[in-house]
PDB file of C-alpha atoms in Angstrom:
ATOM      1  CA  UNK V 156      10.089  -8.329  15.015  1.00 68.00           C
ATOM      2  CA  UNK V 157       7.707  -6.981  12.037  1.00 77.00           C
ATOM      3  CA  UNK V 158       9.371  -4.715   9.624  1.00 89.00           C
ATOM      4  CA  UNK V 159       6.573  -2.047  10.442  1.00 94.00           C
ATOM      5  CA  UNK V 160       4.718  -1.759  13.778  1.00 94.00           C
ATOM      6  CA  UNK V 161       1.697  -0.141  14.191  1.00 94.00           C
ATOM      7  CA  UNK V 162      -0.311   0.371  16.873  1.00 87.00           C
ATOM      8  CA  UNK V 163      -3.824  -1.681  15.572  1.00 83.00           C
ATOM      9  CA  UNK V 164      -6.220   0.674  17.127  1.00 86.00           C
ATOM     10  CA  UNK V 165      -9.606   1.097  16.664  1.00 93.00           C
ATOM     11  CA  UNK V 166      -9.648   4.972  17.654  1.00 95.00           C
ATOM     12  CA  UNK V 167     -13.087   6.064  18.058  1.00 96.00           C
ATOM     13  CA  UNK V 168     -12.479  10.068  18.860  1.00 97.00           C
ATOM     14  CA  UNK V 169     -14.989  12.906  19.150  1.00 97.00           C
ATOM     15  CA  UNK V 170     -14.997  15.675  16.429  1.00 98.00           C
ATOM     16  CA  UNK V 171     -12.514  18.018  17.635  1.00 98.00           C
ATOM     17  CA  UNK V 172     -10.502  15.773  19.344  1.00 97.00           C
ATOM     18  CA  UNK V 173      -6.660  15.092  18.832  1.00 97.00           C
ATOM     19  CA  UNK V 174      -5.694  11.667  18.014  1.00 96.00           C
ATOM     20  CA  UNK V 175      -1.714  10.305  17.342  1.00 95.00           C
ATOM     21  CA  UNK V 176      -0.445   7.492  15.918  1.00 94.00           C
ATOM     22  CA  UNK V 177       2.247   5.897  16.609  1.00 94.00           C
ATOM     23  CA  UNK V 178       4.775   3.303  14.225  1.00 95.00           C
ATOM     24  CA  UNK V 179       7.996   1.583  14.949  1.00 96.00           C
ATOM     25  CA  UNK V 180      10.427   0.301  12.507  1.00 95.00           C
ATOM     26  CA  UNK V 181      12.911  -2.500  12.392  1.00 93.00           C
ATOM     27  CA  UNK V 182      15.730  -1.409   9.527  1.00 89.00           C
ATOM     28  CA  UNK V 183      17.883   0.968  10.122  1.00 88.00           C
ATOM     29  CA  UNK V 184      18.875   1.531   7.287  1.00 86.00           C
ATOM     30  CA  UNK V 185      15.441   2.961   6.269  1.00 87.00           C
ATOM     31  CA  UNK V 186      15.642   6.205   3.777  1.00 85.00           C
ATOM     32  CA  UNK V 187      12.236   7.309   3.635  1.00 88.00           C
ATOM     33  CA  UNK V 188       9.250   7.563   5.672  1.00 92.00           C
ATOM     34  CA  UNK V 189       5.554   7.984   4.815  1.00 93.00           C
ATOM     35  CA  UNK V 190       1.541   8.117   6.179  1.00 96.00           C
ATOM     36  CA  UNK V 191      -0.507   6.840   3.821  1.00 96.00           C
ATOM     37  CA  UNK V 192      -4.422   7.138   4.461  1.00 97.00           C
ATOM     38  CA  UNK V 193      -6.821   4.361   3.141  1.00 97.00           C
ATOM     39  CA  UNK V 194     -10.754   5.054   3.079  1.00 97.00           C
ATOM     40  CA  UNK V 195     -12.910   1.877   3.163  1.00 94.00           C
ATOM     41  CA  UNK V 196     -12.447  -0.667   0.152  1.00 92.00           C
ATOM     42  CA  UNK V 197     -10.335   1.947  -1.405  1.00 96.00           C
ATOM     43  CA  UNK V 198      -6.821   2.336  -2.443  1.00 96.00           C
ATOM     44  CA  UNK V 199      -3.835   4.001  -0.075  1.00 96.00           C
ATOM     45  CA  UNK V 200      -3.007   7.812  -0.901  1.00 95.00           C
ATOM     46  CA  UNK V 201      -0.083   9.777  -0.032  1.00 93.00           C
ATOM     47  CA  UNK V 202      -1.509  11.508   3.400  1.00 95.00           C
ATOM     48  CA  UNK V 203       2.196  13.113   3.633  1.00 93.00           C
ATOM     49  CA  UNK V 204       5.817  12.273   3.559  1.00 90.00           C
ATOM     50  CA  UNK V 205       8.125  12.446   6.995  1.00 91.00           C
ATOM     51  CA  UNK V 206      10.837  14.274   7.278  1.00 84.00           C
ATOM     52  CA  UNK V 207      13.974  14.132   9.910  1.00 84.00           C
ATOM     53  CA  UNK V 208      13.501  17.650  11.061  1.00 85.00           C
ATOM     54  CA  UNK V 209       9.315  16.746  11.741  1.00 86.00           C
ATOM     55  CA  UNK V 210       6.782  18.476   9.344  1.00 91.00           C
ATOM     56  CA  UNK V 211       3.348  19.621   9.319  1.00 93.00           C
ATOM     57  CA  UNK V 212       0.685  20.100   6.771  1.00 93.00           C
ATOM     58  CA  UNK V 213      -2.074  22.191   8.187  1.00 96.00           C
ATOM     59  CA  UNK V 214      -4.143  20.005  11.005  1.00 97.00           C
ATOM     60  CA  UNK V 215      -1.663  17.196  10.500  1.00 97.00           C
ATOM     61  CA  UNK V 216       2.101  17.247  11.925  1.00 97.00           C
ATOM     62  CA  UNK V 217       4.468  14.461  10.932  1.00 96.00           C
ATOM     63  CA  UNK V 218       7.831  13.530  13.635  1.00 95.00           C
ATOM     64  CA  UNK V 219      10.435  11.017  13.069  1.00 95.00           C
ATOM     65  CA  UNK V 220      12.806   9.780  15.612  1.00 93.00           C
ATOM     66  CA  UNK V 221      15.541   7.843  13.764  1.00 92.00           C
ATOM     67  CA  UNK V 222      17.280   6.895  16.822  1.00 92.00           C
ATOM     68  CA  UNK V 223      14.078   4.912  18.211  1.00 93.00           C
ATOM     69  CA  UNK V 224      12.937   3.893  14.951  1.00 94.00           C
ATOM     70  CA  UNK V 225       9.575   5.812  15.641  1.00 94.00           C
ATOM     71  CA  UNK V 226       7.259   7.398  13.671  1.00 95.00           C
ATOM     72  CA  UNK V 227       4.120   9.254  14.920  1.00 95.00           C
ATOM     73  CA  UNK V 228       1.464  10.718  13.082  1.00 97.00           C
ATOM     74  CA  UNK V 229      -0.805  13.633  14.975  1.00 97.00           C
ATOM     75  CA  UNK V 230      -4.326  14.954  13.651  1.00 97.00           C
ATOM     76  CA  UNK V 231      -5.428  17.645  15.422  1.00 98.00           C
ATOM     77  CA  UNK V 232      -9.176  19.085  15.423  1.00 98.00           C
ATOM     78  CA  UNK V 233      -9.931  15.716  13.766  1.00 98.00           C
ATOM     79  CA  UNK V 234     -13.232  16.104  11.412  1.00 98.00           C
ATOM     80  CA  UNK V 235     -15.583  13.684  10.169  1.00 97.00           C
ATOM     81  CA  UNK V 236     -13.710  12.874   7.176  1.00 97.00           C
ATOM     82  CA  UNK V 237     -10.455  11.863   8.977  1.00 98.00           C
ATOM     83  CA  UNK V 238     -12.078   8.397   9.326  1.00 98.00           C
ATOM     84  CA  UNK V 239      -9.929   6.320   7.364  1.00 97.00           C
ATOM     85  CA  UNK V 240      -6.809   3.884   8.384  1.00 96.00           C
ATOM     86  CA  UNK V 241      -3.489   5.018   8.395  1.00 97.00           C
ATOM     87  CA  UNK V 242      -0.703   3.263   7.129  1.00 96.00           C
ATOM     88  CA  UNK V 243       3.056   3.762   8.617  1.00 96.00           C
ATOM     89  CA  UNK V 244       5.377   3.288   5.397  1.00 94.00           C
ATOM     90  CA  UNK V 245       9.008   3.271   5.222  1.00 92.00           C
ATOM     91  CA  UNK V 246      11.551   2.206   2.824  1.00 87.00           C
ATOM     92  CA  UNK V 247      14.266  -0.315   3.054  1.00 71.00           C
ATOM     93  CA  UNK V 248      17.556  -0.309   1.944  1.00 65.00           C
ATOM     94  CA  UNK V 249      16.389   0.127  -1.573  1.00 68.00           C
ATOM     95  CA  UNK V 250      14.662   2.873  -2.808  1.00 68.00           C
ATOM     96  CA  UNK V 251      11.626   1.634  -4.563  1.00 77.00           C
ATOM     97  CA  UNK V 252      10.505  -0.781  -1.920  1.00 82.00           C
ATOM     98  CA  UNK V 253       7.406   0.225   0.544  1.00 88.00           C
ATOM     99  CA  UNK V 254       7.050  -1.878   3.507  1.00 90.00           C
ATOM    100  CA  UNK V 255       3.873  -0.998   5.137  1.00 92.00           C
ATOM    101  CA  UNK V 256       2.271  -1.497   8.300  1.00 94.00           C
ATOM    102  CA  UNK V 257      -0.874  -3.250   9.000  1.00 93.00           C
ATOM    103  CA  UNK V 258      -2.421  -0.171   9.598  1.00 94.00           C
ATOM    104  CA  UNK V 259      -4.431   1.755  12.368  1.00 95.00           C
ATOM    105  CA  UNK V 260      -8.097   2.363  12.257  1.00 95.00           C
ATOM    106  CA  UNK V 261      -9.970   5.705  12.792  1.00 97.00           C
ATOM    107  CA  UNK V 262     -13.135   6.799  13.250  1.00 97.00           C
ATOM    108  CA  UNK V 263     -14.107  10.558  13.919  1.00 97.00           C
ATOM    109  CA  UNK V 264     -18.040   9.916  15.363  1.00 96.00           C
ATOM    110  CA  UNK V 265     -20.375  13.655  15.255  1.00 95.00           C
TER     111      UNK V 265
ATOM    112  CA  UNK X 294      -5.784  12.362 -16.075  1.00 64.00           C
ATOM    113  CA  UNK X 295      -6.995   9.075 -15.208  1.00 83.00           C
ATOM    114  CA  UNK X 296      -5.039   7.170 -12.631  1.00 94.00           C
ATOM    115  CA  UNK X 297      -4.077   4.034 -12.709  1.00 97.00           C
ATOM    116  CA  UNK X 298      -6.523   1.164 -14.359  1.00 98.00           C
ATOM    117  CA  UNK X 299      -7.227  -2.096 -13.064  1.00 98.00           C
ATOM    118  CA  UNK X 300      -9.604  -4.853 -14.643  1.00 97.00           C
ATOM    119  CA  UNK X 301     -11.522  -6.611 -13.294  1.00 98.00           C
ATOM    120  CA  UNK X 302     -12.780  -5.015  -9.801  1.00 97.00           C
ATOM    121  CA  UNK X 303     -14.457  -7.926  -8.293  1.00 97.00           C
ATOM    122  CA  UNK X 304     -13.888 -11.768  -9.451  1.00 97.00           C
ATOM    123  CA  UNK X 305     -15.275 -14.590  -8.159  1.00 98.00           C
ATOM    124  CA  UNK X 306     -14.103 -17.861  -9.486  1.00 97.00           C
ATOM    125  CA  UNK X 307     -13.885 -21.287  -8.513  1.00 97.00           C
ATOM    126  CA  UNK X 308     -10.781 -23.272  -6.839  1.00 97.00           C
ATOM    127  CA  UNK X 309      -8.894 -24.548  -9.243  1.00 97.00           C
ATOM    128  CA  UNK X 310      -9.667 -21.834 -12.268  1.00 97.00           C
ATOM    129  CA  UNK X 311      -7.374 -19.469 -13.825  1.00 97.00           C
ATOM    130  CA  UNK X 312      -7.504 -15.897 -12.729  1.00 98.00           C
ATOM    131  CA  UNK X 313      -6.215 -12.792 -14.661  1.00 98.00           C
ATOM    132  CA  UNK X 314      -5.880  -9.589 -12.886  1.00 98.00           C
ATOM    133  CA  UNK X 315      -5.149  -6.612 -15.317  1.00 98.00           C
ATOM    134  CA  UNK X 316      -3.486  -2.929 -15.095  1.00 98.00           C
ATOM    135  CA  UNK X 317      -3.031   0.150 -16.700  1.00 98.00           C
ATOM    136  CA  UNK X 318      -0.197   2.204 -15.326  1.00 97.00           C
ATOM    137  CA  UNK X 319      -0.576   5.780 -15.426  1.00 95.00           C
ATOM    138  CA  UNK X 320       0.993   7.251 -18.803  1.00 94.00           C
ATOM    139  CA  UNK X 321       4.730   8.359 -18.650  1.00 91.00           C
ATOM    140  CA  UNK X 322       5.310   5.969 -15.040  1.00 93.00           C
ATOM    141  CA  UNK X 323       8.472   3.762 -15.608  1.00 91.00           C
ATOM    142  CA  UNK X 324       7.881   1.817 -12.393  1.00 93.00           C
ATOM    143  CA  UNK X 325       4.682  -0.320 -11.689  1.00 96.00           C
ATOM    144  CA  UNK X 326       4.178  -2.676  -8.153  1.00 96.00           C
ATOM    145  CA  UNK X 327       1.697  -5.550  -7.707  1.00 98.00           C
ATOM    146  CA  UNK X 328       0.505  -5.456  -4.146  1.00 97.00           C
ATOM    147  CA  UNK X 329      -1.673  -8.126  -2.344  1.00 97.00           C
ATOM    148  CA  UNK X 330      -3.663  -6.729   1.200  1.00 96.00           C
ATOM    149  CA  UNK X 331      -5.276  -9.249   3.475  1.00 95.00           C
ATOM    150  CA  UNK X 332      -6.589  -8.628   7.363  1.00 90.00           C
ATOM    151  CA  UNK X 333      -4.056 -10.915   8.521  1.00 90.00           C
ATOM    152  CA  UNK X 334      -1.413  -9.723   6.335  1.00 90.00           C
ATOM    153  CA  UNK X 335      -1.695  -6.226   5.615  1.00 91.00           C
ATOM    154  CA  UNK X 336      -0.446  -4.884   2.335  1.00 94.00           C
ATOM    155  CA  UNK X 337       2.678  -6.709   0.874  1.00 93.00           C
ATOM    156  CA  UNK X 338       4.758  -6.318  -2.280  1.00 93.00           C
ATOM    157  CA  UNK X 339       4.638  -8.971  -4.909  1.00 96.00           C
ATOM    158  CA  UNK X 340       6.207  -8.187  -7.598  1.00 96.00           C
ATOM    159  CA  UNK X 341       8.044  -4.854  -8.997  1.00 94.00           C
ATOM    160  CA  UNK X 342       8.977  -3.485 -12.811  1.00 95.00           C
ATOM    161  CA  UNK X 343      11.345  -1.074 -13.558  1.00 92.00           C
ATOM    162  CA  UNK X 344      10.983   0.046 -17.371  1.00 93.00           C
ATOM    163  CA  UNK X 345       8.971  -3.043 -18.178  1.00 95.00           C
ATOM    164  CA  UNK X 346      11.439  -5.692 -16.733  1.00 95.00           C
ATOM    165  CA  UNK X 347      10.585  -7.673 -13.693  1.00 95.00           C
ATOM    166  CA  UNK X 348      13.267  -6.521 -10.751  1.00 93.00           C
ATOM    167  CA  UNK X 349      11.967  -7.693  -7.488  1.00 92.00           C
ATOM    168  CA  UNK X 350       9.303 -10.853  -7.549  1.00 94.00           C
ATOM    169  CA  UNK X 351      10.668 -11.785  -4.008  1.00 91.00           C
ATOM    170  CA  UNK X 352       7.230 -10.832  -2.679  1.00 92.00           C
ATOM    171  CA  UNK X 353       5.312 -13.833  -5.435  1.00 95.00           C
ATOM    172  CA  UNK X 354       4.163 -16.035  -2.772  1.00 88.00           C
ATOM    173  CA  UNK X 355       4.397 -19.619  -4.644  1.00 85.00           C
ATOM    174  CA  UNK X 356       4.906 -20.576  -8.853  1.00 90.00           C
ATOM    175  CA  UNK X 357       1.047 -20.945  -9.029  1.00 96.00           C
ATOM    176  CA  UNK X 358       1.587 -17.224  -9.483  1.00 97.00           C
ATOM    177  CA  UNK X 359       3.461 -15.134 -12.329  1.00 97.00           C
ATOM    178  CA  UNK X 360       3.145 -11.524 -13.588  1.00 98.00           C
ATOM    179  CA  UNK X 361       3.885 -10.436 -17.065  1.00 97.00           C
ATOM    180  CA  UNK X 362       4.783  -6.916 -18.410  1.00 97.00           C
ATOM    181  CA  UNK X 363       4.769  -6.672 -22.200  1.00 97.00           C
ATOM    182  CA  UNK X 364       4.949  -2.936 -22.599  1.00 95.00           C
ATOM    183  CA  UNK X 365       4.520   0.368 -20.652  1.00 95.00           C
ATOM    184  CA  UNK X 366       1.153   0.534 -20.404  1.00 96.00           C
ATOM    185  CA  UNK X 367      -0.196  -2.635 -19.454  1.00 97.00           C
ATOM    186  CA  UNK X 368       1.053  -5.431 -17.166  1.00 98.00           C
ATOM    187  CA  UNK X 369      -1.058  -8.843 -16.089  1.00 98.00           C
ATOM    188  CA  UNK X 370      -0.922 -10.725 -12.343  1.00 98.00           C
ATOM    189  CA  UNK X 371      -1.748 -14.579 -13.422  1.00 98.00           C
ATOM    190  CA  UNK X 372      -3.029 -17.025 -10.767  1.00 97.00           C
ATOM    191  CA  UNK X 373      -3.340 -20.555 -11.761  1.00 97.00           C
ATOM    192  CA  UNK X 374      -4.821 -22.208 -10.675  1.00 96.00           C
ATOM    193  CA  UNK X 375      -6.340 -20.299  -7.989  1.00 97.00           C
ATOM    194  CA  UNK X 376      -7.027 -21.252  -4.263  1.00 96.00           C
ATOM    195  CA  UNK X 377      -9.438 -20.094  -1.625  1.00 97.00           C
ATOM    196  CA  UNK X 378      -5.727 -18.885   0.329  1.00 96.00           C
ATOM    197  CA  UNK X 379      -5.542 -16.388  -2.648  1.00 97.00           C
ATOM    198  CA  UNK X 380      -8.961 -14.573  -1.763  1.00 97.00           C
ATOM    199  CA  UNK X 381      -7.834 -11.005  -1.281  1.00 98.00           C
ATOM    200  CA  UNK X 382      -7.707  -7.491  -2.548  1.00 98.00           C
ATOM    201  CA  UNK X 383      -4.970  -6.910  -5.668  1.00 98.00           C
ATOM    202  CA  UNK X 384      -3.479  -3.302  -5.734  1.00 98.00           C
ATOM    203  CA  UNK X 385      -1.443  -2.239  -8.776  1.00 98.00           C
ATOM    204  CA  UNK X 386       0.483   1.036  -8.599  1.00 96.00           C
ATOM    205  CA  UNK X 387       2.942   2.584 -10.279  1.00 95.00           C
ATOM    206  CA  UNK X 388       5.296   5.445 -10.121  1.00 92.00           C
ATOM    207  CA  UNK X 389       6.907   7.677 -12.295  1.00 87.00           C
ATOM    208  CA  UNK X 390      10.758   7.885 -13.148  1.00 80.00           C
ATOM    209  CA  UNK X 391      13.496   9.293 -10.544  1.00 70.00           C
ATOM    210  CA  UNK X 392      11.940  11.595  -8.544  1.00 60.00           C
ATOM    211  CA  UNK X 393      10.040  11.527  -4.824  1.00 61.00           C
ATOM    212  CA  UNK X 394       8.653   7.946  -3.684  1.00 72.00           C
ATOM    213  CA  UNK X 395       5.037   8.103  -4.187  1.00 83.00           C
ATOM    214  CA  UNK X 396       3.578   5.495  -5.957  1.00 90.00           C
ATOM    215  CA  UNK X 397       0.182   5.868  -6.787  1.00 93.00           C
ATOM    216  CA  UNK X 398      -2.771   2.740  -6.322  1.00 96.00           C
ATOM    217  CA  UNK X 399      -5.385   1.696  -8.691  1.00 97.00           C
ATOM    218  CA  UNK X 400      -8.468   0.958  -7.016  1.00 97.00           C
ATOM    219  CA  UNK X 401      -7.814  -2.833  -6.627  1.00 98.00           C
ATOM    220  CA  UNK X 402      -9.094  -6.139  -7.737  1.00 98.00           C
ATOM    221  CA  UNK X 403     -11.200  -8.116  -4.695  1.00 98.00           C
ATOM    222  CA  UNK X 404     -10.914 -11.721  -6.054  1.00 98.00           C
ATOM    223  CA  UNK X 405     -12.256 -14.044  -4.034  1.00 98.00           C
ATOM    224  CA  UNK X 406     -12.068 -18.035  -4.675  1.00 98.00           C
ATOM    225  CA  UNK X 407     -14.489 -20.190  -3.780  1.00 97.00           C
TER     226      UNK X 407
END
């Protein structure tokens, strides 16, 4: 089983539309959990971090299920500019490691 | 403040040639992370330093490669010699001391060997 599963996509969703992602992990003993968002032939950025009790930052809303090892990332009202990939990340039992996943492709068409 | 700094952005070189990849951590960062991303692969870990020294090189697929870190501000990924296998994009990042996780990405090297 891969560290970090992602569903591969391609998502092609209307402006407006609501899209989620979804990511599985394989270590438990994962600490920390992340969304990274990677524009084409450009480095990953820090989309948001994921936290235990689920957090949102304004159209996007972060959940973490540590007893199924799932992730999920939701983007509602999805614009233009959401086109990107989106990387699940999560730590390992040490601290500084990111394991990513392969990533899953968006594309917000007008 | 710039961001991290990576040298050079494309290279194209031949099988069999020496390839340097180059980067420039952001200023005050104690921790910097060589990262290789293929299609088939995705992004991976090669090689981490913590305050200079060399911690984790688990991720260093085979001795052809080596990474050096001579002070805080500058660190070298060596290929040699190179191989059409190693044909990817080269992601430094780095991240600063203690605090939250986020490492932050310079804006890659796309080497491809021929």
């Amino acid at each position: 089983r891969k560290e970090v599963e992602q569903d591969p996509g391609p998502f092609n969703v209307p402006e407006g539309a609501t899209v989620a992602f979804n990511c599985t992990y394989s270590n438990s003993a994962s600490q920390s959990f992340f969304w990274y968002r990677q524009d084409c032939r450009k480095e990953p950025k820090l989309l948001m971090s994921v936290y235990s009790s689920g957090n949102e930052d304004g159209r996007f809303t972060a959940q973490l299920n540590r007893a199924s090892q799932y992730i999920s990332l939701l983007i509602r009202d999805s614009k233009l500019s959401d086109s990107a990939t989106y990387l699940c990340v999560v730590t390992g039992g040490s601290n500084y490691k990111l394991t990513f996943g392969k990533g899953t492709l968006l594309t917000v068409n007008p | 403040d710039a961001g991290v700094i990576q040298s050079p952005r494309h290279e194209v070189t031949e099988m069999g040639q020496e390839v340097t990849l180059r980067c420039k951590p952001i200023s005050g960062h104690n921790s910097l992370f060589w990262y290789r991303q293929t299609m088939m692969r995705g992004l991976e870990l090669l090689i981490y330093f913590n305050n200079n020294v060399p911690i984790d090189d688990s991720g260093m697929p085979e001795d052809r490669f080596s990474a050096k870190m001579p002070n805080a501000s500058f660190s070298t990924l060596k290929i040699q010699p190179s191989e059409p296998r190693d044909s990817a994009v080269y992601f430094c990042a780095s991240k600063s001391r203690g605090g939250p996780y986020e490492q932050y990405f310079g804006p890659g090297t796309r080497l491809t060997v021929t």
